[in-house]
Coordinates of C-alpha atoms and ligand atoms in Angstrom, one line a residue:
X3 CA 135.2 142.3 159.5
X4 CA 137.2 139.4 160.7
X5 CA 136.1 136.9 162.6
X6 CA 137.3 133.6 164.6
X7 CA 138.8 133.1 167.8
X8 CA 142.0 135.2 166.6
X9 CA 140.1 138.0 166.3
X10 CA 138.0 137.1 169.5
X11 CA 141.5 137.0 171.3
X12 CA 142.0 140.5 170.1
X13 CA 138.7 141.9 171.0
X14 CA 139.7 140.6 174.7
X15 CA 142.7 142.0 175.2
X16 CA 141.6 145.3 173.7
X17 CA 138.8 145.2 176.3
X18 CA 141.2 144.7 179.3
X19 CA 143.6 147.0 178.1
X20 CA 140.5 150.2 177.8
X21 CA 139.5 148.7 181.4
X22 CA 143.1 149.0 182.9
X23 CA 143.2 152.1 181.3
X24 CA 140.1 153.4 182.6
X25 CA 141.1 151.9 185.9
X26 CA 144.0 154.0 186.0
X27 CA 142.6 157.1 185.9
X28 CA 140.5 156.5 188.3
X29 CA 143.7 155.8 190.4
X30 CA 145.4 158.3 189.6
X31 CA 143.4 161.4 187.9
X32 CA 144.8 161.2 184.8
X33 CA 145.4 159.5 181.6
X34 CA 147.8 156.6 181.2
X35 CA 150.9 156.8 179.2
X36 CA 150.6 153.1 177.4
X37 CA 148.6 150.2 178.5
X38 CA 150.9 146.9 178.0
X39 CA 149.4 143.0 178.4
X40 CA 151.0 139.8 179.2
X41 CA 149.6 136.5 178.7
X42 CA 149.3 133.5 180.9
X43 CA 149.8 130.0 179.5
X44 CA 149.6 126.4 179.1
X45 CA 151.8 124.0 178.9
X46 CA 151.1 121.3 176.5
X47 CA 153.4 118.6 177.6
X48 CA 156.8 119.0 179.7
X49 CA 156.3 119.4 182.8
X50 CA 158.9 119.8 186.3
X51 CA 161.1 119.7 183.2
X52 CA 162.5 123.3 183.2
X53 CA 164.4 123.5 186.5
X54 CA 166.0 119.9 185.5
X55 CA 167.0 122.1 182.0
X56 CA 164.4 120.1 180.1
X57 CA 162.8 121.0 177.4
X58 CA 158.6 122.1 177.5
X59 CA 156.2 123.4 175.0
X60 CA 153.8 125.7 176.7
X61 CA 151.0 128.1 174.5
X62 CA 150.5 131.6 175.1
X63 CA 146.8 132.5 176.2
X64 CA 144.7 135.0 174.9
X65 CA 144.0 136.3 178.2
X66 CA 146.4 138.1 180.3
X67 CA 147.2 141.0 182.9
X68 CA 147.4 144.3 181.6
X69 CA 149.6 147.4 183.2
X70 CA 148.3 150.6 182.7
X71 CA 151.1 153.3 183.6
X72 CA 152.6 156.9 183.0
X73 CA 156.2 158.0 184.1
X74 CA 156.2 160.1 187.5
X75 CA 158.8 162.4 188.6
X76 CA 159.1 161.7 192.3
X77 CA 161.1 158.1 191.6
X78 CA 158.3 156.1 193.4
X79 CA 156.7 153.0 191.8
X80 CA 153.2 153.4 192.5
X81 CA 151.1 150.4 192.6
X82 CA 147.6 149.6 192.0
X83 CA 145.1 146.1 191.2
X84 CA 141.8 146.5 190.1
X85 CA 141.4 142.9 192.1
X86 CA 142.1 144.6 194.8
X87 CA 141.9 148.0 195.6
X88 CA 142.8 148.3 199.3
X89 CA 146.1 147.0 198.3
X90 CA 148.1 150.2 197.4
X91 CA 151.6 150.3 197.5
X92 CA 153.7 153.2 196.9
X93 CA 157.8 152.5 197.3
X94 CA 160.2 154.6 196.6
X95 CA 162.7 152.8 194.2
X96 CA 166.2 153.7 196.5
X97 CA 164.5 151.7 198.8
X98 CA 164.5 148.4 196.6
X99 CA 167.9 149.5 195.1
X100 CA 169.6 149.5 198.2
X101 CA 167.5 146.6 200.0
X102 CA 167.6 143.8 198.2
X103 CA 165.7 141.2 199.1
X104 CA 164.8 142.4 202.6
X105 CA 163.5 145.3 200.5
X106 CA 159.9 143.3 200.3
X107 CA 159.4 143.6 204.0
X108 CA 156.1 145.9 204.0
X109 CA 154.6 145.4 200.5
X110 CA 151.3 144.1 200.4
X111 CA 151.7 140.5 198.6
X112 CA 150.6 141.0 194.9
X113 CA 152.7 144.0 195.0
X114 CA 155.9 142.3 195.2
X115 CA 156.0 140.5 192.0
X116 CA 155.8 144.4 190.1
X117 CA 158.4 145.5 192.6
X118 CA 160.4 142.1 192.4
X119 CA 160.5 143.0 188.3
X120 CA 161.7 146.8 189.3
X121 CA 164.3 145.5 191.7
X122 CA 165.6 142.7 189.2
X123 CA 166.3 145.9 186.3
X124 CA 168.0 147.8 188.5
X125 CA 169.9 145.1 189.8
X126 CA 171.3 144.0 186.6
X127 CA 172.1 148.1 185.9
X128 CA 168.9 148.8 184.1
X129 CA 167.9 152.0 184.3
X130 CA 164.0 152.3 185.9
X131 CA 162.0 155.8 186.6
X132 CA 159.2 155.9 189.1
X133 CA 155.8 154.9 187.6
X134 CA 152.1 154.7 188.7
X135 CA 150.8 151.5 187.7
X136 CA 147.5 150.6 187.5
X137 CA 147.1 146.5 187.1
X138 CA 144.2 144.6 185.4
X139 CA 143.6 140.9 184.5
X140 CA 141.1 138.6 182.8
X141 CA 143.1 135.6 183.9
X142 CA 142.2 133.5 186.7
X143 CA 144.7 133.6 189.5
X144 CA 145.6 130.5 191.0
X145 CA 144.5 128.4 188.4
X146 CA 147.9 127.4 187.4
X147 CA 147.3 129.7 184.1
X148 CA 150.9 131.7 185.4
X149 CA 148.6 134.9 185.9
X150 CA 152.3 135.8 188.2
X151 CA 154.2 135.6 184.9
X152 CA 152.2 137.4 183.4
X153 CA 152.0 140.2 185.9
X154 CA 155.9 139.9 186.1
X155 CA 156.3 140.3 182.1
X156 CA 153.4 143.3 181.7
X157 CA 155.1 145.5 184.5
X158 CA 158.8 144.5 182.6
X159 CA 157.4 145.6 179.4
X160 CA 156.1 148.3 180.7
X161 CA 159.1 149.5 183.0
X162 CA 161.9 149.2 180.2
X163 CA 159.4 150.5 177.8
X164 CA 158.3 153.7 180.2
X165 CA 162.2 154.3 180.6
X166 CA 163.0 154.0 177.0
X167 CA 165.2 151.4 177.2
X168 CA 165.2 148.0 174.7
X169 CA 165.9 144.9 177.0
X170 CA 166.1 141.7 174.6
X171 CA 162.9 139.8 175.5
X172 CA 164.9 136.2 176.5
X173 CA 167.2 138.7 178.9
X174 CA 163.6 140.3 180.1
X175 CA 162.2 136.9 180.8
X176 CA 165.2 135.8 183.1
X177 CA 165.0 139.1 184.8
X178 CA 161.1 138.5 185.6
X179 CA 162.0 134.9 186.6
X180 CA 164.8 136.7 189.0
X181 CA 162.4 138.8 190.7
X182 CA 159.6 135.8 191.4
X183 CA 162.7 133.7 192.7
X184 CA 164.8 136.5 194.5
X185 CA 162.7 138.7 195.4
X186 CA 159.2 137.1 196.0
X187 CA 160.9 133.9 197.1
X188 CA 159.0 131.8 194.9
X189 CA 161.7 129.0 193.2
X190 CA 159.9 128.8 189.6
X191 CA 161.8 127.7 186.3
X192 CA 162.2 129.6 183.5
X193 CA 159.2 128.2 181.6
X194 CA 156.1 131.0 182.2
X195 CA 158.0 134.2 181.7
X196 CA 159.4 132.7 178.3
X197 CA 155.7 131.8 177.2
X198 CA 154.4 134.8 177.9
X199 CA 157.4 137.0 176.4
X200 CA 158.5 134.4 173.4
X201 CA 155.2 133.0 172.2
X202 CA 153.7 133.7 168.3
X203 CA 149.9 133.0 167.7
X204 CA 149.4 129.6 166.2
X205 CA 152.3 128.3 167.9
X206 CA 153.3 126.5 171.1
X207 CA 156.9 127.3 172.3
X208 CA 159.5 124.6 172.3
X209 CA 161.8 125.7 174.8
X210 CA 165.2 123.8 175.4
X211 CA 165.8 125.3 179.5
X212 CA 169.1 124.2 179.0
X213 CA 170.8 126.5 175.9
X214 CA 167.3 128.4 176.1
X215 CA 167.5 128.1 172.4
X216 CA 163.1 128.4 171.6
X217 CA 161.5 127.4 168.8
X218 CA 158.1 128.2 167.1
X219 CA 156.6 124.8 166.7
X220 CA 153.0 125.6 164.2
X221 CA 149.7 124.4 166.8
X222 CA 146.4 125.0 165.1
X223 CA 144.1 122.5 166.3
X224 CA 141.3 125.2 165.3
X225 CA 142.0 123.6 161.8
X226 CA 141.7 120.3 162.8
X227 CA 138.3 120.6 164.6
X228 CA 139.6 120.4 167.5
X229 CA 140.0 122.6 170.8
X230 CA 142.1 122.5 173.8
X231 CA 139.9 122.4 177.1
X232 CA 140.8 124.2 180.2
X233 CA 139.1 122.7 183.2
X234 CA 139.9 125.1 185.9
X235 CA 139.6 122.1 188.8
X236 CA 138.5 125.2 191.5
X237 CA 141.2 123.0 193.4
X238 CA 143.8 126.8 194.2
X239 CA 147.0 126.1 194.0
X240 CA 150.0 127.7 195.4
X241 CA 153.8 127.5 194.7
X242 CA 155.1 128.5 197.7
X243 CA 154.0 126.1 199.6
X244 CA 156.9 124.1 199.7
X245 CA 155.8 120.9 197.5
X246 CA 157.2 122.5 194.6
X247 CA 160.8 123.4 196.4
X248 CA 160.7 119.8 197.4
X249 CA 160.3 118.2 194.0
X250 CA 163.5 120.3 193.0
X251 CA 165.4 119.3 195.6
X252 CA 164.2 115.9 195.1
X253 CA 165.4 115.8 191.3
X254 CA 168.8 117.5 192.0
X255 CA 169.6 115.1 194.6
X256 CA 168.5 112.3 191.9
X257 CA 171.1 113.9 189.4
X258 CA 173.9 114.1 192.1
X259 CA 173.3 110.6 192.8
X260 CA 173.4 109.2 189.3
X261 CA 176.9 111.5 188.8
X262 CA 175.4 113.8 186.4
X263 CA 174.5 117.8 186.2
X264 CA 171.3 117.6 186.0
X265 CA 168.2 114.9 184.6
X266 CA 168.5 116.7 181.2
X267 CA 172.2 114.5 180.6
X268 CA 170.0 111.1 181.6
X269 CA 168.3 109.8 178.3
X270 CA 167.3 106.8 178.7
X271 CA 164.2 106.0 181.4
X272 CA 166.2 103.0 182.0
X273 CA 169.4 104.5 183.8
X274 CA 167.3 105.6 186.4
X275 CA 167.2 102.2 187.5
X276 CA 170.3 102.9 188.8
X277 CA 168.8 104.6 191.5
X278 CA 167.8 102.7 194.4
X279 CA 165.7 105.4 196.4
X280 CA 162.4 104.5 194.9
X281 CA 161.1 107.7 195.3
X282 CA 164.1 109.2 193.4
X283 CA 163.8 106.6 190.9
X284 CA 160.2 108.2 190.2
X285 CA 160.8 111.5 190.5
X286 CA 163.9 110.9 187.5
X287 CA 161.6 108.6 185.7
X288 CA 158.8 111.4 185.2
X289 CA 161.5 114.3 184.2
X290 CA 163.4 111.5 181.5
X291 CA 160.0 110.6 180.1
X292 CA 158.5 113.7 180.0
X293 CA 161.5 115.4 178.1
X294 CA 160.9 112.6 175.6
X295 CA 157.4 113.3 175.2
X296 CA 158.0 116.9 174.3
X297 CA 160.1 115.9 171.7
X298 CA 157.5 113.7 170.0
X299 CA 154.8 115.8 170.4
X300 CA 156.8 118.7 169.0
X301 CA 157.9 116.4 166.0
X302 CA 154.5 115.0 165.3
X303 CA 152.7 118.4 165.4
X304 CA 156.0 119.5 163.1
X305 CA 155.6 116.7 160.8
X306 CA 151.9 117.1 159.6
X307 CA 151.3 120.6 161.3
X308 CA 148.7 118.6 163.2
X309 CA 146.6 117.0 161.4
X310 CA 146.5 113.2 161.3
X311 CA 149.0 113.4 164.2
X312 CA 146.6 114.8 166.9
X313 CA 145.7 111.4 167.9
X314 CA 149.0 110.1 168.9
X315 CA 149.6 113.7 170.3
X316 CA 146.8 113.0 173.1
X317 CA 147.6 109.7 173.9
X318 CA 151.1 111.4 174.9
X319 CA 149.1 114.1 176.6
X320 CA 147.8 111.6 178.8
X321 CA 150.7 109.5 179.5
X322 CA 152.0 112.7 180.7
X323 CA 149.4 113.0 183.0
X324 CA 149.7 109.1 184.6
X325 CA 153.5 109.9 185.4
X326 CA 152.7 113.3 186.9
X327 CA 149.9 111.5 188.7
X328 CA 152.1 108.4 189.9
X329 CA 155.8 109.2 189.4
X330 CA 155.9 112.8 190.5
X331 CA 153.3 112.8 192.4
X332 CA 151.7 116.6 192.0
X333 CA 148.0 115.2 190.6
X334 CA 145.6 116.3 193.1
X335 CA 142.0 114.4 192.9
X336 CA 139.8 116.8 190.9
X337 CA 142.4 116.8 187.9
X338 CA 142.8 112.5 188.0
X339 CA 138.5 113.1 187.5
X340 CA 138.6 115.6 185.2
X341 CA 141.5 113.7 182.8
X342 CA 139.7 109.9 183.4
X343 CA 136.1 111.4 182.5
X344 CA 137.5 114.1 179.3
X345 CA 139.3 110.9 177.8
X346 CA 136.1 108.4 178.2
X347 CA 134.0 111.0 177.1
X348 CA 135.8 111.3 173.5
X349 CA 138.8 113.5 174.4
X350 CA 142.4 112.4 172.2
X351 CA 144.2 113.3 175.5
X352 CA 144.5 115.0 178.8
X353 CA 146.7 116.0 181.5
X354 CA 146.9 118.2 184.4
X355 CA 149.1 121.7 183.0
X356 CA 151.1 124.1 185.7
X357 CA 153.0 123.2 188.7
X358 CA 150.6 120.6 190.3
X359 CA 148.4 120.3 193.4
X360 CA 145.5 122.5 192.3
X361 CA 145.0 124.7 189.4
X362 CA 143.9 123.3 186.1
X363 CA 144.2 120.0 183.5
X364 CA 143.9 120.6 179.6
X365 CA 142.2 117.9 177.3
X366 CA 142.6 117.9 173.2
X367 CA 139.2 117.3 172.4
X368 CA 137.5 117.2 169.0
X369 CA 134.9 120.1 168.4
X370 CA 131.9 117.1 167.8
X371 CA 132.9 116.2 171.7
X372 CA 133.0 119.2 173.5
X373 CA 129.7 119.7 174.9
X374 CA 129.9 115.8 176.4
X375 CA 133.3 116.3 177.9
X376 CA 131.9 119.2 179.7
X377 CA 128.4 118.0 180.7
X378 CA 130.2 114.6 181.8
X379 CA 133.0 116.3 183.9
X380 CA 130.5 118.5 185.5
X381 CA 128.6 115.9 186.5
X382 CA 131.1 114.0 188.2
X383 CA 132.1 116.3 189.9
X384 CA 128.7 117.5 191.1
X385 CA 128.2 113.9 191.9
X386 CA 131.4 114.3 194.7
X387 CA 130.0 117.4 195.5
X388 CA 132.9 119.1 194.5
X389 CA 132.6 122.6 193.5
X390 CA 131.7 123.2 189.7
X391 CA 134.8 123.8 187.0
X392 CA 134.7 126.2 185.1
X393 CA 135.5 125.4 181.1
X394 CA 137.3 127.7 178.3
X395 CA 139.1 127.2 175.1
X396 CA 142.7 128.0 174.6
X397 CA 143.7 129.8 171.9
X398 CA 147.8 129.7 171.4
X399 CA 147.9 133.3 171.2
X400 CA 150.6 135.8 170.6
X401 CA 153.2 136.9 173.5
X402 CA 153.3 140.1 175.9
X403 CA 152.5 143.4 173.8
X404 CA 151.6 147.1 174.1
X405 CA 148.3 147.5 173.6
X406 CA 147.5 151.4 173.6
Ligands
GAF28 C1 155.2 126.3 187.5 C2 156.6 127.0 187.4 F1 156.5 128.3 187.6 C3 157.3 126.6 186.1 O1 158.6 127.1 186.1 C4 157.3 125.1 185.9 O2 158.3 124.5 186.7 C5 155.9 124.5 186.2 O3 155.4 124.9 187.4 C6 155.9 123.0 186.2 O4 156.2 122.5 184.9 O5 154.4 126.8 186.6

């Protein structure tokens, strides 16, 4: 039998995908017709980077959501969450062809990421039957793991899949990213629905936002006695509530000013001096640097598949974090604790992963040093009498698949 935390990924996902399953009949009195999973991520370095057509190298996670669905004649999606059963949505799919965005008005709010993904097919000519869904997750929303991608690329897979139709993954990624922007209104890049449809196990994703060319970049730190940490800060965080849409706006105004189409043209963190909005200046500063840092963390991992290079790889891990924390400003206080105490406690790096302003920071911590990093963060933040983190390794992990 094997054994290790590939196979522990496997047994998880096999777990949720008999609970959705099980779940689903319970909804709907009968068996499902396939059970597909999605995973959340992390993102390793690169961060506010994708909208300014960056580059980022996010992980898949072992854990994801998982759809549980069978085809129904009537042409009504209907929707169910194990997180939330009172939640039901049933919606005929003429409605969401012919209403467009105002077609949301009405569904409950989870529901509108599975309906945004139904609207975004048939929008771009897809053909989509009506479906009962039944949804399941062992990922933690709103701890900045993209459990919305992940629901957005399990109800894609399972759509197209349902219907019998073979969208190109990179085509069903954009189309998931269309119904969270479009549809739900929230104004995310392109970076979580590519991890969770593009990534391999044993790999982080280096994704250039600009030609969307991605490539497989080898991440075991497994091998190199060494795991990434998820502190989930218990600090929720939210998208929508309008920091994120300012940063954007806030970085394209910085590349109008400085003449070019977007931060991804500016190479050099000294051009930004041009700039004389401070805050501008900042807000390029973090996107320039950060795009470098992605690069040399996908090159050093590249060069020795890890290895000796995991050293210099968290000291860019951190940096990433101080220009997150001072230049772009999306640091929120539990994850400045959580990076300041991994790093003095023995970690080779940390930084805050997601959109910012709650969720969760990662640190690249050798095996000998995990039980102190934990014990020490816990105890400052017991000692601000913040509420307790919670602590899990991330496995990079393979993308979105059908599971049964
Ligand atoms: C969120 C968004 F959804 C991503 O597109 C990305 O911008 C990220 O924040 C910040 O790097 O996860």
């Amino acid at each position: 039998m094997t054994s290790g935390p590939a196979a522990t990924v496997a047994a998880g996902r096999r777990h949720v995908a008999d609970q959705g399953a099980q779940w689903f009949r319970g909804c709907f009195g009968r068996a499902p017709q396939g059970v597909w999973l999605a995973p959340g991520r992390v993102n390793l370095v690169g961060e506010h980077t994708d909208y300014n057509n960056g580059f980022v190298l996010p992980f898949a996670l072992g854990q994801g959501v998982a759809a549980a669905a069978a085809r129904r004649d009537d042409d009504v999606l209907a929707l169910r969450t194990r997180r939330d059963p009172s939640a039901a949505a049933d919606i005929p799919l003429n409605r969401l062809r012919a209403g467009g965005v105002s077609a949301r008005d009405g569904i409950p709010g989870w529901a509108r990421y599975p309906a945004g993904v139904a609207w975004a097919l048939l929008t771009a000519g897809h053909p989509v039957h009506g479906a009962s869904l039944a949804i399941d997750s062992c990922l933690a929303g709103g701890a900045g793991l993209s459990s919305s991608a992940a629901l957005e690329c399990s109800v894609a897979l399972t759509l197209t899949e349902l219907t019998g139709v073979t969208v190109p993954r990179r085509e069903l990624a954009a189309l998931a990213r269309r119904a969270e922007n479009d549809f739900v209104g929230v104004p995310s890049g392109i970076m979580d629905q590519s991890a969770s449809l593009l990534c391999e196990a044993g790999h982080a994703l280096l994704l250039d936002c600009k030609s969307l060319a991605a490539t497989q970049v080898p991440f075991d730190p497994a091998g190199a006695g060494l795991r990434v940490l998820v502190i989930d800060t218990r600090a929720k965080h939210e998208l929508t509530d309008g920091e994120y849409g300012s940063r954007q706006a806030e970085c394209a105004e910085a590349a109008r000013r400085l003449g070019v189409p977007s931060l991804r043209a500016v190479t050099g963190a000294d051009e930004v001096a041009a700039l004389d909005d401070p805050v501008l200046q900042r807000r390029a500063r973090h996107v320039v640097t950060d795009n470098e840092r992605v690069l040399e963390v996908a090159a050093l991992l590249r060069s020795s598949a890890g290895g000796d290079a995991f050293g210099e790889v968290g000291g860019l891990l951190t940096r990433s974090h101080v220009s997150l924390r001072d230049d772009f400003e999306v640091s929120w206080p539990e994850a400045d604790v959580a990076v300041d105490v991994a790093v003095a406690a023995g970690a080779l790096g940390a930084r805050m992963t997601g959109g910012g302003f709650g969720g969760s920071a990662i640190a690249l911590v050798p095996d000998s040093a995990a039980a102190r990093v934990e014990e020490q963060i816990r105890a400052a933040y017991a000692g601000r009498g913040w509420a307790e983190p919670g602590f899990m390794t991330a496995v990079p992990s393979g993308a979105a698949e059908r599971m049964l």
